[in-house]
Coordinates of C-alpha atoms in Angstrom, one line a residue:
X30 CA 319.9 293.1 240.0
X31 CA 320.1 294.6 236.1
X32 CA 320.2 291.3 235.0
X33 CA 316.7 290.4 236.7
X34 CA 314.8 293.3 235.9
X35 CA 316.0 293.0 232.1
X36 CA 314.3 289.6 232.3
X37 CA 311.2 291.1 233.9
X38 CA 310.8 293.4 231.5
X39 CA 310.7 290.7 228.6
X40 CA 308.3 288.3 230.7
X41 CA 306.1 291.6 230.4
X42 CA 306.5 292.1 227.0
X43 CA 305.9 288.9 226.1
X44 CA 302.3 288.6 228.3
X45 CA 301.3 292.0 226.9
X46 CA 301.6 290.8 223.2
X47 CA 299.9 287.7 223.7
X48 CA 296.9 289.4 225.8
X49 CA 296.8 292.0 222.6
X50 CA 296.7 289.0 220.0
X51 CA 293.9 287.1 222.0
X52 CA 292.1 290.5 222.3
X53 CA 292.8 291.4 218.3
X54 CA 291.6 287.3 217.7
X55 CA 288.7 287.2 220.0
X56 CA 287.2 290.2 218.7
X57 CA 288.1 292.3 221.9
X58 CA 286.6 289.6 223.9
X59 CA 282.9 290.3 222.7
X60 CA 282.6 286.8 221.2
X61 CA 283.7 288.3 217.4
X62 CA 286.0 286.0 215.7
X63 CA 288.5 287.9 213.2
X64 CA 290.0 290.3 212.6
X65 CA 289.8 294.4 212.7
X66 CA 291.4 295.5 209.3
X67 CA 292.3 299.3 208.6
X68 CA 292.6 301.2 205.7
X69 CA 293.1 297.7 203.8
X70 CA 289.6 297.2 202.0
X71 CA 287.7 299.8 201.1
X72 CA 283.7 298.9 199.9
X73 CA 283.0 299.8 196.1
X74 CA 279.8 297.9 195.5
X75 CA 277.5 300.1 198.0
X76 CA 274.3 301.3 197.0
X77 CA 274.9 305.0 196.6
X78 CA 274.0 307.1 199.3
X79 CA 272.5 311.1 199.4
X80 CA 275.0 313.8 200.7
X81 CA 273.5 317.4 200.0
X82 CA 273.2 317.5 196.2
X83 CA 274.6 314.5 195.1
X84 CA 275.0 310.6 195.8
X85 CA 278.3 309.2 197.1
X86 CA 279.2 305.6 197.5
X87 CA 279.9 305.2 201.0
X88 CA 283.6 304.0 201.5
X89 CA 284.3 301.8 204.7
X90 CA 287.7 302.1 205.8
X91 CA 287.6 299.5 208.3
X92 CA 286.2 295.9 208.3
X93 CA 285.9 292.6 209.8
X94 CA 286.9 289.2 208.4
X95 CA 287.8 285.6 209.5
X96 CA 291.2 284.9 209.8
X97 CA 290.5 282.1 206.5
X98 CA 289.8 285.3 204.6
X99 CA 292.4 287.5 205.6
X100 CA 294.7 286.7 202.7
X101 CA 292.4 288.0 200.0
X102 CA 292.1 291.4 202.1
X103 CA 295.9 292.7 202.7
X104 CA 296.5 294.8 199.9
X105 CA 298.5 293.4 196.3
X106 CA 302.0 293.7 197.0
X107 CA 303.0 295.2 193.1
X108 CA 306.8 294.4 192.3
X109 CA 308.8 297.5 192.2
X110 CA 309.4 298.9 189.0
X111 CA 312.8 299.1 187.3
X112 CA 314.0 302.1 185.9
X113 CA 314.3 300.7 182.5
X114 CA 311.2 298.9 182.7
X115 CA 307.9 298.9 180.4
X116 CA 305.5 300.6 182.7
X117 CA 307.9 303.5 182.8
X118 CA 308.3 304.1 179.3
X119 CA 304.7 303.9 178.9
X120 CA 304.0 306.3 181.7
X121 CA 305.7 309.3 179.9
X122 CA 302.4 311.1 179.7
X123 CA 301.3 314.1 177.8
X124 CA 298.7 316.2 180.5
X125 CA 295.9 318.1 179.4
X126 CA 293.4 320.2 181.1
X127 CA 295.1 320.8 184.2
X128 CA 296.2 317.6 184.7
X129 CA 292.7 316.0 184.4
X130 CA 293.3 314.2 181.6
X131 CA 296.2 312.2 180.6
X132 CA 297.3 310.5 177.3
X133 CA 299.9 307.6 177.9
X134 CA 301.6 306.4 174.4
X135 CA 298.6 306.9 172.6
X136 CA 297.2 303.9 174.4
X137 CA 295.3 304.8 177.1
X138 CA 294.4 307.8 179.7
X139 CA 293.9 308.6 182.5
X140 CA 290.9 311.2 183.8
X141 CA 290.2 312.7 187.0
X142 CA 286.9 313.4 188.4
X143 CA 285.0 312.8 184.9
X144 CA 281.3 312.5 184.0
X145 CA 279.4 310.1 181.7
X146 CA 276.0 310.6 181.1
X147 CA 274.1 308.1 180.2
X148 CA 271.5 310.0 178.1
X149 CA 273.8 310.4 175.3
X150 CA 274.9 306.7 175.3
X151 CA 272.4 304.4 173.4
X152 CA 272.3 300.6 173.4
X153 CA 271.3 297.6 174.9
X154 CA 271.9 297.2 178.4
X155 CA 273.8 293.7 177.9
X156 CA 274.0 291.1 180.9
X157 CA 270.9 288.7 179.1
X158 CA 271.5 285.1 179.2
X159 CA 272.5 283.6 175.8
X160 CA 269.8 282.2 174.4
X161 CA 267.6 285.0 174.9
X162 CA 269.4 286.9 172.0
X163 CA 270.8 283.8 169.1
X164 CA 271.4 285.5 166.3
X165 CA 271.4 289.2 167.1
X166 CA 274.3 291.2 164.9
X167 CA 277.3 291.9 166.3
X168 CA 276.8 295.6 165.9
X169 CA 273.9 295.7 168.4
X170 CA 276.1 295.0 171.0
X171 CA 278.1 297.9 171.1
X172 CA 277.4 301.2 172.2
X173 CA 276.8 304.6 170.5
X174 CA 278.2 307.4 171.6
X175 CA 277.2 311.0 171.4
X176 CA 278.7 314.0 172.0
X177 CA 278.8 314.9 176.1
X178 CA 278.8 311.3 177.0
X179 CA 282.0 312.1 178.3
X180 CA 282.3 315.5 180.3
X181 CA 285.5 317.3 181.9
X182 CA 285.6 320.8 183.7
X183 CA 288.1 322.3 181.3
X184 CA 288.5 325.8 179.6
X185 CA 289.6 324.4 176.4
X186 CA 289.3 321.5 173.9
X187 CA 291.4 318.1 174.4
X188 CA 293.4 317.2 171.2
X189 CA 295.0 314.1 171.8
X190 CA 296.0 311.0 169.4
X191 CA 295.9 307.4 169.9
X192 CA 296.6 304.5 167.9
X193 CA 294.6 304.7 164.8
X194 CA 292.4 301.6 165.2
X195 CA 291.5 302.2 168.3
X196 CA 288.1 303.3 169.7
X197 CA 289.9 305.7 172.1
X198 CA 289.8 308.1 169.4
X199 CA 285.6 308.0 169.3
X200 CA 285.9 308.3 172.5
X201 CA 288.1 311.5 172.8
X202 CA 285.6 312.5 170.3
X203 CA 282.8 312.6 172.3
X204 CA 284.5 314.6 175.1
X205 CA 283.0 317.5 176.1
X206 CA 284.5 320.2 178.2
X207 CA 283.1 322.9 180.0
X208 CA 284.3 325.7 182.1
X209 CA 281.2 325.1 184.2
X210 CA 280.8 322.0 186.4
X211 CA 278.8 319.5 184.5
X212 CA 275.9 318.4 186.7
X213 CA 275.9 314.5 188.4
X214 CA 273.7 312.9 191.5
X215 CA 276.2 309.7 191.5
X216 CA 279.8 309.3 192.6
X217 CA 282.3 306.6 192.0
X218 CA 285.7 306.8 194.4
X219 CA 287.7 303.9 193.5
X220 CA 289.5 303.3 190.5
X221 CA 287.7 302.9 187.4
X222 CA 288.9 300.8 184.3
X223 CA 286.7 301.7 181.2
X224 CA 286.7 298.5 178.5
X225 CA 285.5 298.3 175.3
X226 CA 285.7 294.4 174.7
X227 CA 285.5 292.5 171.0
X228 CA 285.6 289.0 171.1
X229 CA 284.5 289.0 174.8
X230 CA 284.0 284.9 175.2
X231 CA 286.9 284.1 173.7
X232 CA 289.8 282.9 176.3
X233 CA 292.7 284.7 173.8
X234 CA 291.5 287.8 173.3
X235 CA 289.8 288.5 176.8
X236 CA 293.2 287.4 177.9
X237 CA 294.9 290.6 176.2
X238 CA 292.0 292.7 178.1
X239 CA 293.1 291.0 181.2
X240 CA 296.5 291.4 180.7
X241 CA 296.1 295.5 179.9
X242 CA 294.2 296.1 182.8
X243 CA 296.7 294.4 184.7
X244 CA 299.4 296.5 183.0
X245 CA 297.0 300.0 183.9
X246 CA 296.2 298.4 187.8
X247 CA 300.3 298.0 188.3
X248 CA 301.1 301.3 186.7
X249 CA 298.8 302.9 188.6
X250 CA 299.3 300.9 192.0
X251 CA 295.8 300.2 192.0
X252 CA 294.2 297.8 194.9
X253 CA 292.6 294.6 193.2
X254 CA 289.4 293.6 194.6
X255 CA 288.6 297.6 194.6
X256 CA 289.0 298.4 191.2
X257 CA 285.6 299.0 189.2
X258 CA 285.7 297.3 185.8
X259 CA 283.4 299.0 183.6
X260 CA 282.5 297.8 180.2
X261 CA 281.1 300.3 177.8
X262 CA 279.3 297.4 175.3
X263 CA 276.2 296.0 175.4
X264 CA 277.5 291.9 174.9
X265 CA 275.7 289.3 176.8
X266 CA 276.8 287.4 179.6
X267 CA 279.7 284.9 178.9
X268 CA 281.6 282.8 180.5
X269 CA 284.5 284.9 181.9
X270 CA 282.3 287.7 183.0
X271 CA 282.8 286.3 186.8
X272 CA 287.1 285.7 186.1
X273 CA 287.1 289.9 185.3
X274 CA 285.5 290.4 189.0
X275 CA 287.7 287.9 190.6
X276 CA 291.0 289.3 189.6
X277 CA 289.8 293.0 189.7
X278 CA 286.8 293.6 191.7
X279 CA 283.4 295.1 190.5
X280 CA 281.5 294.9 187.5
X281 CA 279.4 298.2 185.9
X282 CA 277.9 298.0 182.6
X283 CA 277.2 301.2 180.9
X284 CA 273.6 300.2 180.6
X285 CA 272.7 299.9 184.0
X286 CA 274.1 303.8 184.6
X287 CA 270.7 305.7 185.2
X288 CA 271.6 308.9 186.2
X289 CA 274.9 311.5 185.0
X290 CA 277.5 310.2 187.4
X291 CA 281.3 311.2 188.3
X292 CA 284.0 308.9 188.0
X293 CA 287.4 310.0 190.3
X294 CA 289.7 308.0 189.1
X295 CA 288.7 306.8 185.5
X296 CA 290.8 305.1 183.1
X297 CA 290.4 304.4 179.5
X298 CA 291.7 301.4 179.2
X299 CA 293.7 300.1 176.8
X300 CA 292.6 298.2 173.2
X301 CA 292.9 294.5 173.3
X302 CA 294.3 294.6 169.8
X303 CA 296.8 297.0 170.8
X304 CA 297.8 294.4 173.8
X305 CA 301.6 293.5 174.1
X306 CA 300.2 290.0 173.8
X307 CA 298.8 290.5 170.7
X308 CA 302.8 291.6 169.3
X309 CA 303.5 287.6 168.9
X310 CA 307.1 288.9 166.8
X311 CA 308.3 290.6 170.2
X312 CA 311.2 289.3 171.9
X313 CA 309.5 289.3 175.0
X314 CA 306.5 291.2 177.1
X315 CA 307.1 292.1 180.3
X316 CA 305.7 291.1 183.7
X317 CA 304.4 288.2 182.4
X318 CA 305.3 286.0 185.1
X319 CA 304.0 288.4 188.3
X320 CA 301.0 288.1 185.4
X321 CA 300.5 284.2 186.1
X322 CA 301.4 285.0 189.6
X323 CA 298.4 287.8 190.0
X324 CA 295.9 285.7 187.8
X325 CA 296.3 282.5 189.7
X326 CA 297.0 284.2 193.1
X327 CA 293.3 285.9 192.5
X328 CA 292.2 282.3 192.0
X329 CA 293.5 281.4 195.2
X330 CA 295.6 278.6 193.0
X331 CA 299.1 277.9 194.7
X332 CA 301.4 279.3 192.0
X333 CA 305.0 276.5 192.7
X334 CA 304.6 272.8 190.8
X335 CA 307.5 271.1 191.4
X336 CA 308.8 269.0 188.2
X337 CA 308.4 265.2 189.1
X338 CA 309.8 262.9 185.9
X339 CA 308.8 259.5 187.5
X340 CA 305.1 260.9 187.5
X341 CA 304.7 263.7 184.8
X342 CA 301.1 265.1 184.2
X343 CA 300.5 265.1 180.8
X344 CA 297.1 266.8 179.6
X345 CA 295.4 266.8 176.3
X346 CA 293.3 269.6 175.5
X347 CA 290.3 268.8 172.8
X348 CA 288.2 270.9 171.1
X349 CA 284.5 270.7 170.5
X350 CA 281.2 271.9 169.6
X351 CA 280.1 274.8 172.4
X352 CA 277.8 277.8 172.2
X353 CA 279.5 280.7 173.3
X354 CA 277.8 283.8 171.5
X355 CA 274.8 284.6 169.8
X356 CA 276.5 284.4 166.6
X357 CA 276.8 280.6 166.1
X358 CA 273.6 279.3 167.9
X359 CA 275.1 275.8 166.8
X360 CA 278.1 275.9 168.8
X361 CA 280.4 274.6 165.8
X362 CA 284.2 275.1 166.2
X363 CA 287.0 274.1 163.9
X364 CA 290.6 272.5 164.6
X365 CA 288.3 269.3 166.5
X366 CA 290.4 266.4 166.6
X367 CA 288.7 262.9 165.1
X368 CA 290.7 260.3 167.0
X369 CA 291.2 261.7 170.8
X370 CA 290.7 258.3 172.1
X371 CA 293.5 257.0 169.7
X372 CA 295.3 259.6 170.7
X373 CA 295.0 258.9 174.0
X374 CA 295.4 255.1 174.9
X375 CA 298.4 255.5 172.6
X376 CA 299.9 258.1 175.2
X377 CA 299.3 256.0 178.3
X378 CA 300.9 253.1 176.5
X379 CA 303.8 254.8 176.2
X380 CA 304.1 256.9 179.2
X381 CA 303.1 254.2 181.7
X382 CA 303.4 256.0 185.0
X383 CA 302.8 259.4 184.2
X384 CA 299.6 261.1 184.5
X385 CA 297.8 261.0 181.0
X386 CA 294.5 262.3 180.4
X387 CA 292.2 264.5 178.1
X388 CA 289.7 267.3 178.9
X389 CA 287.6 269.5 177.4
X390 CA 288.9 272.4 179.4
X391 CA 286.0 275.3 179.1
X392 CA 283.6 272.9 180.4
X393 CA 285.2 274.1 184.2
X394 CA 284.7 277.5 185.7
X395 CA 287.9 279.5 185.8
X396 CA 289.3 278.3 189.3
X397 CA 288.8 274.7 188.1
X398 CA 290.7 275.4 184.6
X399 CA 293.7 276.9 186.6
X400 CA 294.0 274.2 189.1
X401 CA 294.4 271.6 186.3
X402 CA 296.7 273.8 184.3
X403 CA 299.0 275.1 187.3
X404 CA 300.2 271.4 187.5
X405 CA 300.2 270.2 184.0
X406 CA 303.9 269.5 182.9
X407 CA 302.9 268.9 179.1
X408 CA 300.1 270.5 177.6
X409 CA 298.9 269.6 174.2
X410 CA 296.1 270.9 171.9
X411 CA 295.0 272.2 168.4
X412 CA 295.6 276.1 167.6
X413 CA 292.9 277.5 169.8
X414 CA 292.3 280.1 172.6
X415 CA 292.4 277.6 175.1
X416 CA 295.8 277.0 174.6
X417 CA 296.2 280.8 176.2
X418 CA 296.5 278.8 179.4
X419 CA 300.5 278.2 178.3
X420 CA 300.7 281.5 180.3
X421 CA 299.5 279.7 183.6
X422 CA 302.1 276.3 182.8
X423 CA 304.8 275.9 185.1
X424 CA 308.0 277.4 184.5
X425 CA 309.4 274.0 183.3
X426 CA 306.7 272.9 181.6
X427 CA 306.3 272.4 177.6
X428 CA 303.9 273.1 175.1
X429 CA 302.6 270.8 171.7
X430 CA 300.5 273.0 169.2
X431 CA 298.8 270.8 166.5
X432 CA 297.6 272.7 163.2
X433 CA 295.2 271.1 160.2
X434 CA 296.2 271.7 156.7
X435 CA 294.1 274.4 156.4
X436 CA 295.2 276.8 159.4
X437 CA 298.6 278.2 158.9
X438 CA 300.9 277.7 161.3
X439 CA 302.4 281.5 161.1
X440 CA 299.5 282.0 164.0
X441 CA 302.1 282.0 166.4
X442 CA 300.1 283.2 169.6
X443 CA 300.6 280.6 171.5
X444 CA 304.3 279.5 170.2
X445 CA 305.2 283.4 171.3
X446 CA 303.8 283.1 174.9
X447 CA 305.9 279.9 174.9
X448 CA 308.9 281.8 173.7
X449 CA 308.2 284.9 176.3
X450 CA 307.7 282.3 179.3
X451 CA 311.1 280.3 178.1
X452 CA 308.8 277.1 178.0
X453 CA 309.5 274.1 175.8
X454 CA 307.7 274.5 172.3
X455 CA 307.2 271.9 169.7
X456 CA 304.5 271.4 166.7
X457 CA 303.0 269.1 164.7
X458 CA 300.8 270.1 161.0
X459 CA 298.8 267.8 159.3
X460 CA 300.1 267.5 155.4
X461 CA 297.8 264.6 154.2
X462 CA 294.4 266.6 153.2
X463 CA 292.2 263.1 153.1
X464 CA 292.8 263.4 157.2
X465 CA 290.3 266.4 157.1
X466 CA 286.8 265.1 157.4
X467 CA 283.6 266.9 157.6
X468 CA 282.8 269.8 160.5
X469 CA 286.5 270.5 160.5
X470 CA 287.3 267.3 162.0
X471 CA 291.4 266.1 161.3
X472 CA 292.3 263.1 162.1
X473 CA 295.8 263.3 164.0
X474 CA 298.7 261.4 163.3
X475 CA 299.3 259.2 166.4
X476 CA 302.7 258.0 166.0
X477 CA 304.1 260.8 165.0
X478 CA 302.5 263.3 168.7
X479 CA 303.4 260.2 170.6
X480 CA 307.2 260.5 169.3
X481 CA 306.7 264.5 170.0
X482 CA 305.7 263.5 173.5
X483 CA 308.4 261.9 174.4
X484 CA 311.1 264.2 172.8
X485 CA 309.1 266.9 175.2
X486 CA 309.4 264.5 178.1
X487 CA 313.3 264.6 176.9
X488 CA 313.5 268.4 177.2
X489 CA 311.8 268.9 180.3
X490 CA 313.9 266.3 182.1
X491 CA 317.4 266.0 180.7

């Protein structure tokens, strides 16, 4: 008799969790397909709304999606941190003001419930399309800021050092603090990462501000897709403006703040030059491969290539003429290679049956560039930022940096990313000056980058 209720019991079970999944899946039976997510996703890019004094953004704590989109909702699952690990030495903070703000290794802080307003900030607003400002100096597109652009309720002064190159300390500068709570009509909930970027279309060094707001999101356990990036510059818009919302979530230029507004959660973030990826004589940097594992998982790129020697792909990545800032309305670049065709039929040639081909890589948005790049099992260029996608190669892939005669090869950037990842690393440098022609055009010794391909074909397959 036991015996038959116990089974009974289970056939119950298992027709009460299959009528709550079709209920969850049908949208309670109203006809809704998705499904009901809580506490998961939480809305940063409302319009504010009044509450007594002072505008909130509204937060919504629950939210319907397809089941196709259900992935990029669950919340980023952050490895755990080691005791000995980076993020731990780095979080040894010193506290100020009650606790409302931070300094972390004279890097970056952290401040609670801070004010910017905007009337002491001058600049341009930034965002315009390229060619409506060729030629404008670089100094007009950053901002100036006054005294009580920043504002914390605090009794007494903040004294704090950081690094010193880095704006952090103009920034501290123009901290105010008052014992009286400074005055806003706008509130921000979700995290904030404040960047000031440099050389903001360039794929290296936008990298190391990707990088350290990756390192400040896992520190703080921060939800990507919710974290407010804002930039406190007035650049133009670039190319990788629309990568920084994709792996972090919305985008706030100082410019467009109207009105004296509250940040909860507010970090300054910290200085691409003071990036671990910047330190190319470091034995290694940490977390670089949950890195490529959150930047490609953000692209929705599978992030497993499986090494295949009878069919290796094998990409060339050239160099040419582009406009990317106002600075060099003619688009001229250096390190161009003369004889990519050459270069090219030589390698199929050789390597019948692999996958050979050339590409001018930041021709593609950023989900195109990764899918490419995920699967490329030998990747070979001319020093240049785009060879920052080594940090995206396979594990087993390798790496061929070409230098002219006239660009040292102790610019190790992308030699030290191959070192960090334990990627395959060879180079070739050009000794014979009459290869350099005009525009910064070197014509590249075939044999001798055909002969490196197949020793890298060696090392990734032996």
């Amino acid at each position: 008799m036991k015996k038959y209720i116990r089974i009974a019991a289970l056939i119950y079970v298992i027709v009460s969790v299959g009528f709550a999944l079709f209920w969850m899946f049908t949208g309670g039976g109203k006809g809704v397909k998705g499904l009901v997510v809580e506490g998961y996703f939480y809305q940063t890019d409302a319009k504010p709304v009044m509450q007594g004094n002072h505008y909130h953004s509204k937060s919504k704590r629950t939210t319907s999606y397809t089941t196709s989109t259900l992935k990029r909702v669950l919340p980023w699952q952050w490895k755990e941190r080691n005791e000995n690990s980076y993020i731990l030495d780095i979080m040894k903070g010193e506290s100020f003001c009650g606790g409302n703000f931070t300094g972390y290794d004279g890097k970056f802080a952290q401040l609670t419930n801070a004010i910017i307003d905007p009337s002491r900030g001058q600049g341009r607003r930034g965002g315009e399309n390229i060619s409506e400002v060729l030629n404008q100096p670089e100094e007009n597109e950053y901002y100036i800021l006054q005294s009580g652009y920043f504002k914390l309720n605090c009794k007494k002064k903040i004294h704090y050092n950081f690094n010193s190159n880095s704006h952090l300390r103009q920034w501290i500068n123009v901290l105010n603090t008052t014992v009286e709570n400074p005055a806003y009509k706008v509130t921000y909930n979700s995290w904030t990462i404040a960047v000031k970027r440099y050389e903001y279309v360039n794929l290296y060094h936008t990298m190391t501000d990707f990088y350290n707001a990756f390192l400040v999101s896992k520190a703080f356990k921060m939800q990507p897709g919710n974290i407010t990036i804002l930039w406190i510059d007035g650049h133009p818009s670039g190319t990788l403006d629309t990568t920084w919302k994709t792996l972090f979530g919305p985008i706030l230029r100082a410019g467009y703040i109207q009105q004296p507004s509250m940040f909860n959660h507010m970090i300054w973030g910290i200085m691409g030059y003071d990036s671990p990826l910047n330190m190319h004589d470091s034995k290694n940097v940490p977390y670089l491969e949950e890195f490529r594992f959150f930047f490609l998982s953000r692209h929705n790129i599978p992030t497993k290539s499986e090494l295949n020697c009878t069919k290796l792909k094998i990409m060339f990545l050239w160099r040419r003429d582009y406009v990317a800032h106002p600075r060099n309305p003619s688009g001229s670049v250096s390190r161009k290679i003369k004889n990519e065709k050459e270069l090219l039929d030589s390698a199929m040639k050789h390597f019948v049956g692999d996958d050979v081909f050339g590409i001018q890589i930041d021709k593609l948005d950023m989900k195109n560039q990764l899918k490419l790049i995920a699967n490329v099992d030998i990747l070979i260029g001319m020093h240049g930022a785009g060879l920052s996608h080594t940090l995206f190669l396979p594990k087993h892939a390798g790496l061929i940096e070409l230098y002219p005669t006239y660009w040292s090869n102790a610019n190790t950037h992308f030699k030290a990313m191959a070192r960090w990842r334990n990627l395959h690393y060879l180079s070739w440098n050009n000794i014979d000056r009459t290869k350099e022609l005009a525009n910064k055009y070197t014509i590249v010794d075939v044999e001798a980058v055909t002969g490196l391909i197949g020793k890298m074909k060696r090392n990734i397959c032996r």
